[in-house]
XYZ file of C-alpha atoms in Angstrom:
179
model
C -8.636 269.124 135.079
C -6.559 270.207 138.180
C -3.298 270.407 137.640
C -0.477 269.054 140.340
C 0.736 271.849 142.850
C 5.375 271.273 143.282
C 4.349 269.868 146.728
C 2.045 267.354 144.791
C 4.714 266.401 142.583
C 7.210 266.176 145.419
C 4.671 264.014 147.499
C 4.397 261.560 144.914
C 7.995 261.000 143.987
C 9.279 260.379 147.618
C 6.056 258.625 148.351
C 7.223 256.248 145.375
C 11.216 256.295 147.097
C 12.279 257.796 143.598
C 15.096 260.469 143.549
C 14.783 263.671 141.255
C 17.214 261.858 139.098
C 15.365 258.847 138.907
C 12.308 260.810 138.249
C 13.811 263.017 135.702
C 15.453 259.920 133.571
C 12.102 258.368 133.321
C 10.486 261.663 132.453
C 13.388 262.383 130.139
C 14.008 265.875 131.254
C 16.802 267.289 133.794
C 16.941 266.745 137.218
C 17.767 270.433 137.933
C 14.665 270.736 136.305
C 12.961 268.225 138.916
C 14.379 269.902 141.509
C 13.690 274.121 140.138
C 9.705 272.454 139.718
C 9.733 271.061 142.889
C 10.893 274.479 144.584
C 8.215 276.557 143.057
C 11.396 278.423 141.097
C 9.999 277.520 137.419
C 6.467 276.758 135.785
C 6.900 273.873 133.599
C 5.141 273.697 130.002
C 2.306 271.663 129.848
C 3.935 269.104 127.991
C 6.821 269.016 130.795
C 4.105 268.567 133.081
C 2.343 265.716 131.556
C 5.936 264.141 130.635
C 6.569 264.379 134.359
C 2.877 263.108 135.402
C 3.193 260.073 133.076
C 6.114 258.931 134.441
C 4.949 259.236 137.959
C 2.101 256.916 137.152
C 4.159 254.650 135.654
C 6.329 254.166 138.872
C 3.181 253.801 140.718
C 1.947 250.939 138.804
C 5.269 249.287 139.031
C 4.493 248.987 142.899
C 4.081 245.934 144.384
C 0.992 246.032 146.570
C -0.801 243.611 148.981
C -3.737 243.112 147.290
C -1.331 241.766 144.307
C 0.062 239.147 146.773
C -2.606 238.263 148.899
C -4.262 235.268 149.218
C -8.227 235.439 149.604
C -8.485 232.378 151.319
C -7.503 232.411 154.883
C -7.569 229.061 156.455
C -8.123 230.283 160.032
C -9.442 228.533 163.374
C -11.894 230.617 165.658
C -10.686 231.129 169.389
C -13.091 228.505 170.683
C -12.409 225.759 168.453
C -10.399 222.982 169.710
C -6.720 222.760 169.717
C -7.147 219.452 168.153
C -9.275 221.196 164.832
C -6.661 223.678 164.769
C -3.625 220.902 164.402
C -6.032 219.105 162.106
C -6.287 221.903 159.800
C -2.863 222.922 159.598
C -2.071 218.884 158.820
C -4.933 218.879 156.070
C -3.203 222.294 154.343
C 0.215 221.675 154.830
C 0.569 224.775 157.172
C 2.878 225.475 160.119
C 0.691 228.084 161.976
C -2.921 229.408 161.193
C -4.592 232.551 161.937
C -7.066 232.533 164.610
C -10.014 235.037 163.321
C -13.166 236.180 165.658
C -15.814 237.533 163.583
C -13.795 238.869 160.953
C -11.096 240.038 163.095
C -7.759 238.483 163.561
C -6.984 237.760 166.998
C -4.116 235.665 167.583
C -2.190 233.144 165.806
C -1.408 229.578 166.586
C 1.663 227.556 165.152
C 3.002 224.088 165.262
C 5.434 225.196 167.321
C 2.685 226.522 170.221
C 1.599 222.896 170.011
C 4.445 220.794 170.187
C 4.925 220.817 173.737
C 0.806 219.964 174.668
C -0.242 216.517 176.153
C -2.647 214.821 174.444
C -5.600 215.728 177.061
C -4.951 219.686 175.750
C -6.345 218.563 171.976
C -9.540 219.259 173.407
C -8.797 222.977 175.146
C -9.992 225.798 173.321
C -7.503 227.444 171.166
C -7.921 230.702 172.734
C -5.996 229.015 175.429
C -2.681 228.302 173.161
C -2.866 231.356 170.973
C 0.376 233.655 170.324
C -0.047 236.803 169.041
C -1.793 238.081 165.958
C -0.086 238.630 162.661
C 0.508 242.025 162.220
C -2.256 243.766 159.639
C -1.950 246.148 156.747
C -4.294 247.699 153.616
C -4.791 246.199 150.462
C -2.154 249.757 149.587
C 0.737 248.139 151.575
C 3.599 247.982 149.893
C 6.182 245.239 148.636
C 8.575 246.413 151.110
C 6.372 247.080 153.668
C 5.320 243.987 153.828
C 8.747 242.387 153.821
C 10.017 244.684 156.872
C 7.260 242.737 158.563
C 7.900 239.489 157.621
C 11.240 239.896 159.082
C 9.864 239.558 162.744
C 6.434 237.952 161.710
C 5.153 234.509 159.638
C 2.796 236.274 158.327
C 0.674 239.528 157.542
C -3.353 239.856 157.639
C -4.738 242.017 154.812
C -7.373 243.947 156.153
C -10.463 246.042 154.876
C -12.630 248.385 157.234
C -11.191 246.129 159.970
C -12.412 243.041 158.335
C -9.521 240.375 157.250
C -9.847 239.776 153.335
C -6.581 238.550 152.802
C -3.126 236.619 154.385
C 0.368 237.095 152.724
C 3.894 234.839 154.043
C 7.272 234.709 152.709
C 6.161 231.837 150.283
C 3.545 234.381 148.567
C 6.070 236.651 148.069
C 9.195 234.031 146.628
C 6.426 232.669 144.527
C 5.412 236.375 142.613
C 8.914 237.191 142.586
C 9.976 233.888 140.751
């Protein structure tokens, strides 16, 4: 069993946003304590350790993740179908934009709103031709906030996996696991 090194420790507690306080009040020792670990000043009993250790994990599994929102089923259009299949789609799913996905790999993005102003002779253009940009994408390991940071400037984020998309996540994912 290796044991965690103070930079370890200190790693894991800011990677987590928690504060020596925070850390020590769910470990149930002192911050001072926290902080003398953390600095290489003290070695900490075993049992301090593993007090310490548990409550790290615990904070860990009380983060959000992508792969807990996600959705699995993208309901994408390819860059060559038509402009037409892509409104069709987003009708038939009750969406206002759609990811646009080439071979695994998001592209672009196309939205109601990128179709609003097309004449009629444009349902049959390629949607390559109307696309905005793509979603932004992020690891299964994203976290909660993360994810909302981009959602402020975005409608939605691709979840993706050795650069293959296995997942979509939008503001309603998020309101509904929060509810």
């Amino acid at each position: 069993m290796e044991l965690p090194t103070p930079a370890d420790l200190r790693q894991r507690r800011t990677e987590l946003g928690l504060t020596q306080s925070e850390l020590a009040d769910k470990a149930e020792v002192s911050q001072p304590l926290i902080a003398r670990i953390e600095g290489g000043d003290v070695d900490p009993r075993l049992s301090t350790l593993r007090r310490i250790v548990n409550a790290l994990e615990k904070a860990e599994s009380d983060v959000i993740r992508a792969e807990d929102l996600m959705n699995e089923a993208v309901v994408s259009v390819s860059p060559d179908d038509s402009v037409g299949e892509a409104a069709r789609k987003m009708e038939e799913e009750a969406y206002s934009q759609l990811a646009v996905i080439q071979d695994g790999i998001p592209v672009g993005s196309i939205s109601q709103s990128d179709l609003v102003h097309l004449d009629s002779e444009a349902r049959d253009e390629p949607v390559e031709e109307h696309m905005s940009e793509s979603f932004p994408t992020v690891s299964k390991d994203a976290t909660l906030d993360e994810i909302s940071n981009l959602l402020e400037h975005y409608k939605a984020v691709m979840i993706t996996e050795a650069g293959e998309t296995v997942g979509i996540i939008t503001e309603a994912d998020i309101a509904a696991r929060l509810s």
